[in-house]
Short mmCIF file of C-alpha atoms in Angstrom, two decimals:
data_model
loop_
_atom_site.label_atom_id
_atom_site.label_comp_id
_atom_site.label_asym_id
_atom_site.label_seq_id
_atom_site.Cartn_x
_atom_site.Cartn_y
_atom_site.Cartn_z
CA MET I 1 39.09 22.29 -64.28
CA ASN I 2 42.56 23.65 -64.46
CA CYS I 3 42.10 27.22 -66.04
CA TYR I 4 45.22 26.67 -68.30
CA ILE I 5 43.40 23.64 -69.75
CA LYS I 6 40.44 25.69 -70.84
CA ASP I 7 42.81 28.17 -72.61
CA TYR I 8 44.63 25.40 -74.37
CA ILE I 9 41.50 23.67 -75.54
CA LYS I 10 40.10 26.95 -76.84
CA ARG I 11 43.25 27.38 -79.10
CA ILE I 12 42.36 24.01 -80.86
CA ASN I 13 38.67 24.70 -81.19
CA ILE I 14 37.42 21.65 -79.43
CA ASN I 15 34.50 21.34 -77.08
CA LEU I 16 35.65 19.57 -73.94
CA LYS I 17 33.01 16.98 -72.62
CA LYS I 18 32.87 16.26 -68.86
CA ILE I 19 32.22 12.85 -67.58
CA PRO I 20 31.69 13.30 -63.80
CA ILE I 21 33.12 9.82 -62.73
CA GLU I 22 36.41 8.19 -62.30
CA LEU I 23 38.22 6.04 -64.90
CA GLU I 24 39.72 2.81 -63.63
CA ILE I 25 42.74 1.68 -65.68
CA LYS I 26 41.67 -1.91 -66.47
CA LYS I 27 40.85 -3.18 -69.90
CA ASN I 28 37.28 -4.12 -69.23
CA THR I 29 36.37 -0.74 -67.30
CA ILE I 30 38.02 1.36 -70.16
CA GLN I 31 35.86 -0.56 -72.62
CA GLU I 32 32.84 0.29 -70.40
CA LYS I 33 33.46 3.94 -70.38
CA PHE I 34 34.00 4.13 -74.10
CA ASP I 35 30.63 2.55 -74.41
CA MET I 36 29.31 5.36 -72.49
CA ILE I 37 30.69 7.92 -74.93
CA ASN I 38 29.51 5.97 -77.98
CA TYR I 39 32.86 4.34 -79.09
CA LYS I 40 33.74 0.67 -79.42
CA VAL I 41 37.29 -0.25 -78.25
CA GLN I 42 39.25 -2.18 -80.92
CA TYR I 43 42.31 -2.70 -78.68
CA VAL I 44 43.91 -1.11 -75.48
CA ASN I 45 47.71 -0.98 -74.82
CA ILE I 46 48.43 -0.37 -71.09
CA GLN I 47 51.97 0.56 -70.32
CA ASN I 48 53.76 2.22 -67.39
CA ASN I 49 53.77 5.72 -68.90
CA SER I 50 51.19 5.31 -71.57
CA ILE I 51 47.69 4.17 -72.12
CA ASN I 52 46.38 4.17 -75.72
CA GLY I 53 44.63 2.21 -78.31
CA VAL I 54 42.16 2.26 -81.25
CA ILE I 55 38.37 2.74 -81.12
CA LYS I 56 35.70 2.94 -83.61
CA LYS I 57 32.43 4.97 -84.07
CA GLY I 58 30.33 3.65 -86.87
CA LYS I 59 32.66 2.66 -89.66
CA SER I 60 35.40 5.31 -88.74
CA LYS I 61 38.50 4.34 -86.59
CA TYR I 62 40.22 6.55 -84.07
CA PHE I 63 43.30 6.62 -81.95
CA PHE I 64 43.06 7.53 -78.27
CA LYS I 65 45.36 8.27 -75.36
CA ILE I 66 44.47 8.32 -71.80
CA LEU I 67 46.35 10.81 -69.64
CA LYS I 68 46.65 12.24 -66.20
CA GLU I 69 46.14 16.18 -65.84
CA GLN I 70 49.69 17.16 -66.02
CA GLU I 71 50.62 14.70 -68.77
CA PHE I 72 47.59 15.90 -70.59
CA ILE I 73 48.69 19.58 -70.27
CA ASN I 74 52.06 18.65 -71.66
CA GLU I 75 50.57 16.77 -74.58
CA ILE I 76 48.14 19.63 -75.56
CA VAL I 77 50.94 22.33 -75.22
CA GLY I 78 53.39 20.26 -77.40
CA TYR I 79 50.64 19.48 -79.94
CA ILE I 80 49.61 23.28 -80.11
CA GLU I 81 53.39 24.16 -80.64
CA ILE I 82 54.10 21.83 -83.68
CA LYS I 83 50.68 21.04 -85.25
CA ASP I 84 51.12 23.67 -87.95
CA THR I 85 54.56 22.87 -88.97
CA PHE I 86 54.93 19.02 -88.36
CA PRO I 87 52.72 16.40 -90.01
CA VAL I 88 50.52 15.29 -87.12
CA ASN I 89 47.09 13.69 -86.68
CA LYS I 90 44.34 16.09 -85.58
CA ILE I 91 42.71 15.95 -82.24
CA ILE I 92 38.85 15.78 -82.66
CA GLU I 93 37.51 15.16 -79.17
CA ILE I 94 38.58 15.53 -75.51
CA PHE I 95 36.89 13.89 -72.62
CA GLU I 96 37.51 14.93 -69.03
CA PHE I 97 36.86 12.27 -66.36
CA LYS I 98 37.48 12.92 -62.56
CA ASN I 99 40.94 11.53 -62.63
CA TYR I 100 41.94 11.34 -66.44
CA TYR I 101 41.64 12.94 -69.66
CA ILE I 102 40.87 11.04 -73.02
CA SER I 103 42.25 12.71 -76.19
CA ILE I 104 40.75 11.09 -79.48
CA TYR I 105 42.89 11.68 -82.67
CA GLU I 106 42.25 10.92 -86.17
CA TYR I 107 43.22 7.40 -87.18
CA GLU I 108 46.44 7.03 -89.16
CA LYS I 109 45.73 4.43 -91.80
CA THR I 110 49.31 3.86 -92.71
CA ILE I 111 50.08 2.39 -89.37
CA GLY I 112 49.22 -1.21 -88.72
CA LYS I 113 50.52 -4.31 -87.19
CA ASN I 114 54.28 -4.33 -87.85
CA LYS I 115 53.97 -1.54 -90.48
CA GLY I 116 54.12 2.28 -90.91
CA LEU I 117 56.36 3.14 -88.06
CA LEU I 118 60.12 4.10 -88.46
CA ASN I 119 60.76 1.14 -86.22
CA ASP I 120 59.02 -1.26 -88.68
CA PHE I 121 60.85 0.43 -91.63
CA PHE I 122 64.24 -0.34 -89.99
CA VAL I 123 63.25 -3.96 -88.96
CA GLU I 124 62.33 -4.59 -92.55
CA ASN I 125 65.58 -3.07 -93.94
CA ASP I 126 68.11 -4.09 -91.28
CA ILE I 127 69.06 -7.35 -93.15
CA LYS I 128 68.27 -6.36 -96.77
CA ILE I 129 67.74 -2.74 -97.90
CA GLU I 130 64.71 -2.23 -100.04
CA GLU I 131 64.62 -0.07 -103.14
CA ASN I 132 62.34 2.66 -101.72
CA SER I 133 64.32 3.17 -98.54
CA GLN I 134 66.07 6.27 -99.59
CA GLN I 135 62.80 8.06 -100.31
CA VAL I 136 61.26 7.18 -96.95
CA ILE I 137 64.56 8.47 -95.12
CA SER I 138 64.45 11.73 -97.30
CA ASN I 139 60.84 12.30 -96.50
CA ILE I 140 61.43 12.34 -92.78
CA ILE I 141 64.74 14.23 -92.84
CA ASN I 142 62.99 17.12 -95.01
CA VAL I 143 60.49 17.56 -92.18
CA TYR I 144 63.38 18.38 -89.95
CA LYS I 145 65.08 20.41 -92.52
CA ASP I 146 62.02 22.71 -92.90
CA ASN I 147 61.75 23.25 -89.14
CA PHE I 148 65.47 23.69 -88.42
CA ASN I 149 65.46 26.78 -90.55
CA THR I 150 64.27 28.79 -87.58
CA ILE I 151 66.53 28.89 -84.63
CA VAL I 152 66.17 30.54 -81.27
CA GLU I 153 68.32 30.50 -78.07
CA LYS I 154 66.68 29.20 -74.96
CA ASP I 155 67.73 28.19 -71.45
CA LYS I 156 64.45 26.32 -70.70
CA TYR I 157 62.99 23.63 -73.00
CA PRO I 158 60.49 20.65 -73.06
CA MET I 159 63.14 17.94 -73.54
CA GLU I 160 64.61 18.86 -70.01
CA LYS I 161 62.43 16.07 -69.00
CA PHE I 162 64.97 13.56 -70.44
CA PHE I 163 68.04 15.51 -69.48
CA LYS I 164 68.33 18.18 -66.88
CA ASP I 165 65.32 16.73 -64.81
CA ARG I 166 66.88 13.42 -64.71
CA VAL I 167 70.21 14.40 -63.17
CA GLU I 168 68.70 14.23 -59.71
CA THR I 169 65.97 11.64 -60.25
CA ARG I 170 68.08 8.95 -62.20
CA LEU I 171 71.75 9.75 -62.71
CA LYS I 172 72.67 10.67 -59.10
CA ARG I 173 69.99 8.37 -57.48
CA TRP I 174 70.92 5.32 -59.55
CA TYR I 175 74.65 5.59 -59.74
CA ASN I 176 76.17 7.57 -56.84
CA ASN I 177 77.05 4.36 -54.86
CA GLU I 178 78.00 2.13 -57.67
CA GLU I 179 81.41 1.04 -56.99
CA LEU I 180 82.40 -0.40 -60.37
CA LEU I 181 81.65 2.95 -61.89
CA LYS I 182 84.66 4.39 -59.95
CA TYR I 183 87.07 2.00 -61.80
CA THR I 184 89.28 3.16 -64.54
CA ILE I 185 88.05 1.84 -67.93
CA ASN I 186 90.10 0.35 -70.72
CA ILE I 187 88.37 -0.15 -74.03
CA ASN I 188 89.90 -2.17 -76.77
CA GLY I 189 93.50 -1.47 -75.21
CA ILE I 190 92.99 2.20 -74.98
CA GLU I 191 92.80 3.84 -71.48
CA SER I 192 89.94 5.97 -70.53
CA LYS I 193 88.79 7.52 -67.21
CA SER I 194 86.31 6.22 -64.71
CA THR I 195 82.57 6.22 -65.56
CA MET I 196 82.17 8.22 -62.48
CA SER I 197 84.45 10.99 -63.91
CA ILE I 198 82.06 11.33 -66.89
CA ILE I 199 79.07 11.25 -64.70
CA GLU I 200 80.48 14.09 -62.61
CA GLU I 201 81.19 16.03 -65.81
CA THR I 202 77.65 15.52 -66.95
CA ILE I 203 76.23 16.63 -63.61
CA SER I 204 78.27 19.70 -63.68
CA PHE I 205 77.20 20.64 -67.25
CA PHE I 206 73.51 20.22 -66.59
CA GLU I 207 73.77 22.16 -63.33
CA LYS I 208 74.79 25.27 -65.21
CA LYS I 209 72.52 27.55 -66.90
CA GLN I 210 72.99 26.95 -70.63
CA ASN I 211 71.78 29.01 -73.57
CA LEU I 212 71.22 26.43 -76.40
CA LYS I 213 70.35 26.66 -80.08
CA CYS I 214 66.70 25.41 -80.38
CA SER I 215 64.25 24.70 -82.93
CA LEU I 216 60.76 23.23 -83.19
CA THR I 217 61.03 19.45 -82.60
CA GLN I 218 58.72 16.57 -81.63
CA GLY I 219 61.05 16.18 -78.55
CA ASP I 220 61.18 12.46 -78.25
CA PRO I 221 62.27 11.04 -81.67
CA ASN I 222 62.36 7.39 -80.87
CA THR I 223 61.43 5.06 -83.85
CA LEU I 224 57.95 4.41 -82.40
CA ASN I 225 57.04 7.98 -82.35
CA ILE I 226 57.70 8.63 -86.04
CA GLY I 227 55.72 7.11 -89.02
CA ILE I 228 57.15 6.88 -92.36
CA LYS I 229 54.28 8.66 -94.22
CA PRO I 230 55.89 10.83 -92.69
CA ILE I 231 53.82 11.55 -89.52
CA PHE I 232 54.82 12.31 -86.05
CA PHE I 233 53.22 11.21 -82.70
CA ASP I 234 53.48 11.87 -78.95
CA PHE I 235 53.80 15.65 -78.14
CA ALA I 236 54.50 15.67 -74.39
CA THR I 237 58.09 17.22 -74.90
CA ALA I 238 57.30 18.88 -78.32
CA GLY I 239 58.34 22.56 -78.76
CA ASN I 240 61.46 24.66 -78.97
CA ASN I 241 64.19 22.10 -78.09
CA PRO I 242 67.85 22.29 -78.32
CA ILE I 243 69.03 20.69 -81.57
CA ILE I 244 71.82 19.02 -79.65
CA ALA I 245 69.20 17.17 -77.46
CA GLU I 246 67.16 16.15 -80.39
CA PHE I 247 70.27 14.84 -82.27
CA SER I 248 71.59 12.85 -79.35
CA THR I 249 68.14 11.31 -78.89
CA ILE I 250 67.72 10.32 -82.43
CA PHE I 251 71.18 9.09 -82.77
CA TRP I 252 70.87 6.85 -79.69
CA SER I 253 67.47 5.65 -80.58
CA VAL I 254 68.00 4.85 -84.25
CA LEU I 255 71.49 3.37 -84.11
CA ILE I 256 71.45 1.34 -80.85
CA ALA I 257 68.64 1.63 -78.31
CA ASP I 258 65.60 0.81 -80.61
CA ALA I 259 67.39 -2.04 -82.27
CA TYR I 260 68.50 -3.80 -78.97
CA PHE I 261 68.11 -2.22 -75.58
CA CYS I 262 64.44 -0.87 -75.93
CA PRO I 263 62.96 -4.15 -77.34
CA LYS I 264 64.76 -6.11 -74.66
CA TYR I 265 64.10 -3.95 -71.55
CA HIS I 266 60.83 -2.25 -72.59
CA SER I 267 58.95 -4.82 -74.41
CA ASN I 268 55.48 -3.33 -73.78
CA SER I 269 56.25 -0.44 -76.19
CA TYR I 270 56.26 -2.90 -79.06
CA TYR I 271 52.69 -4.12 -78.90
CA ARG I 272 51.58 -4.83 -82.54
CA HIS I 273 55.24 -4.13 -83.64
CA GLU I 274 56.70 -7.39 -82.22
CA LYS I 275 58.52 -8.26 -85.39
CA VAL I 276 61.38 -6.15 -83.89
CA TYR I 277 62.33 -9.36 -82.01
CA ASP I 278 63.16 -11.04 -85.29
CA ASN I 279 66.32 -9.07 -85.44
CA ILE I 280 67.18 -8.53 -81.79
CA GLU I 281 69.76 -11.32 -81.42
CA LYS I 282 71.68 -10.05 -84.39
CA PHE I 283 72.29 -6.80 -82.42
CA LYS I 284 73.57 -8.65 -79.44
CA PRO I 285 77.06 -7.52 -78.48
CA ASN I 286 80.17 -9.50 -78.84
CA ILE I 287 81.87 -8.58 -75.61
CA GLY I 288 84.53 -9.67 -73.10
CA TYR I 289 85.50 -7.95 -69.99
CA LYS I 290 87.69 -8.38 -67.00
CA ILE I 291 87.42 -6.66 -63.73
CA ASP I 292 90.69 -6.06 -61.75
CA ASN I 293 89.84 -5.21 -58.23
CA LYS I 294 93.32 -4.87 -57.18
CA THR I 295 94.14 -2.04 -59.62
CA LYS I 296 90.56 -0.74 -59.82
CA LYS I 297 90.47 -1.23 -63.57
CA ILE I 298 88.02 -2.73 -65.98
CA HIS I 299 89.16 -4.06 -69.46
CA ILE I 300 86.46 -4.20 -72.04
CA GLN I 301 86.73 -5.66 -75.59
CA SER I 302 83.84 -4.98 -77.83
CA ASN I 303 82.25 -3.10 -80.79
CA ILE I 304 79.09 -1.31 -81.34
CA LYS I 305 76.67 -3.13 -83.49
CA THR I 306 74.15 -1.56 -85.70
CA SER I 307 72.70 -1.88 -89.39
CA LYS I 308 73.59 -0.17 -92.56
CA ILE I 309 70.09 1.30 -92.94
CA ARG I 310 70.38 2.80 -89.61
CA MET I 311 73.75 4.38 -90.32
CA ILE I 312 72.40 5.71 -93.69
CA PHE I 313 69.52 7.42 -91.97
CA ILE I 314 71.76 9.06 -89.20
CA LYS I 315 74.36 10.16 -91.92
CA GLU I 316 71.48 11.87 -93.88
CA TYR I 317 70.51 13.73 -90.60
CA ILE I 318 74.04 14.77 -90.20
CA ASN I 319 74.23 15.97 -93.73
CA MET I 320 71.07 17.91 -93.23
CA LEU I 321 72.44 19.77 -90.23
CA LYS I 322 75.79 20.47 -91.97
CA ASN I 323 73.93 21.83 -95.13
CA LEU I 324 71.94 24.23 -92.77
CA ASN I 325 75.29 25.30 -91.15
CA ILE I 326 74.01 24.05 -87.73
CA GLU I 327 76.92 23.21 -85.42
CA ILE I 328 76.81 20.56 -82.71
CA GLN I 329 79.26 21.24 -79.83
CA LYS I 330 81.34 18.73 -78.07
CA GLU I 331 79.06 19.08 -75.07
CA VAL I 332 76.83 16.52 -77.06
CA ILE I 333 78.73 13.72 -75.02
CA TYR I 334 76.71 14.80 -71.93
CA PHE I 335 73.40 14.47 -73.62
CA PHE I 336 74.60 11.00 -74.88
CA THR I 337 75.62 10.03 -71.35
CA MET I 338 72.03 10.85 -70.18
CA ARG I 339 70.49 8.75 -72.88
CA ILE I 340 72.93 5.74 -72.17
CA LEU I 341 72.52 5.83 -68.48
CA CYS I 342 69.30 7.40 -67.79
CA VAL I 343 66.70 5.58 -70.03
CA PHE I 344 67.19 2.38 -68.26
CA ASP I 345 69.06 1.70 -64.92
CA ILE I 346 71.95 -0.26 -66.44
CA ARG I 347 72.45 -1.83 -62.82
CA THR I 348 69.29 -3.96 -63.71
CA MET I 349 70.49 -5.14 -67.05
CA ASP I 350 72.18 -8.49 -67.87
CA GLU I 351 75.80 -8.20 -66.97
CA ASN I 352 76.95 -8.35 -70.60
CA ASP I 353 74.40 -5.35 -71.31
CA TYR I 354 75.78 -3.56 -68.26
CA PHE I 355 79.25 -3.44 -69.55
CA TYR I 356 78.10 -2.86 -73.17
CA SER I 357 76.56 0.31 -72.06
CA ILE I 358 79.80 1.35 -70.36
CA PHE I 359 81.72 0.47 -73.35
CA ILE I 360 79.44 2.57 -75.57
CA LEU I 361 79.70 5.60 -73.36
CA HIS I 362 83.55 5.57 -73.15
CA TYR I 363 83.85 4.70 -76.80
CA LEU I 364 81.96 7.81 -77.61
CA TYR I 365 83.73 9.87 -75.10
CA LYS I 366 87.22 8.86 -76.21
CA ASN I 367 86.38 9.34 -79.92
CA LEU I 368 84.41 12.54 -80.04
CA SER I 369 86.45 15.56 -81.10
CA TYR I 370 85.75 19.26 -81.57
CA ASN I 371 85.02 18.51 -85.28
CA ILE I 372 81.76 16.56 -84.15
CA TYR I 373 80.39 15.74 -87.57
CA GLU I 374 83.67 14.41 -88.73
CA SER I 375 84.32 12.31 -85.58
CA ILE I 376 80.88 10.87 -85.50
CA ILE I 377 81.04 9.79 -89.00
CA ASN I 378 84.45 8.13 -88.28
CA ILE I 379 82.86 6.47 -85.18
CA MET I 380 80.03 5.18 -87.12
CA ASN I 381 82.19 3.91 -90.00
CA LYS I 382 83.86 1.57 -87.36
CA PHE I 383 80.54 0.24 -86.01
CA GLU I 384 80.02 -3.57 -86.76
CA ASN I 385 77.09 -3.99 -89.20
CA ILE I 386 74.82 -6.85 -88.55
#
């Protein structure tokens, strides 16, 4: 066993139980292995980057995650970092197989089929806002408020996985030879530069050493990782992260990605939360585009679609940052760029979505000013509500 793992497990006062066999990632074999450790599987969700589900022992339910060694280390380190300041479910047991670790968590009774997650809350309120919505939003924002009171400067942080680390593995690899990204963009009649110019600026930014204002965060604040109780899940990138990174991630996830792109291009994530598809067509962009190969220019006419409840949430988040006197710099555009271009490879999207992604990037790039909060509010006020 990795000596670091022993140290981490000691810090959470859990006895690690070794199972000296390999675990094969198939539903029937996973069920067999849980039988060996006296748990009955209720359901298993196998995705590309995540294997989890619900199990029972007697009358009690538990949540489990199956992770490779490095993923397990990341999860445990993040859990240790935030377990005393963020509302999280407690780890109660850990099993070490030859090739995987299984972490077993307390079961969160507020989460069920199409209920309990921030994703479910937005789906329910996208069309008609319910009376209790403001309280739900305030409860989640207050968790951030309590943690953002302590700020440190760091040049290394867990969320680098989604930003700096993806410059080589995704931004350059996916887009270096994409000819259309070299074309000048015109959005709604306003001239911008080429998408490749923004990409090159982004690469330059992340290749420099940056001291950034950080605070304790969960580190991957998409709407499937936050429960409305409130409670937070998934700790692989938890710890002291740049507030600018956390903000760009939650902005992108809440307003746009988790309403449209993620359900469409990563449908496995929505197992037992499939009601998100009831609204997805409403977020489909109204877009027109014309490619002029002679002048190497692309004209795009569109608008960004979201819902009123999603905007209310982000405006509350911004107000919280302002009230704490936390500044977000204009360099947030480079964090936005990484979210827009490096969660999914836009080259593999439907053509409308490819150009919609480019439109969103240039729309934010052209309209962000040095007064970040004011310009972001102005940008959001021009969004098209479904």
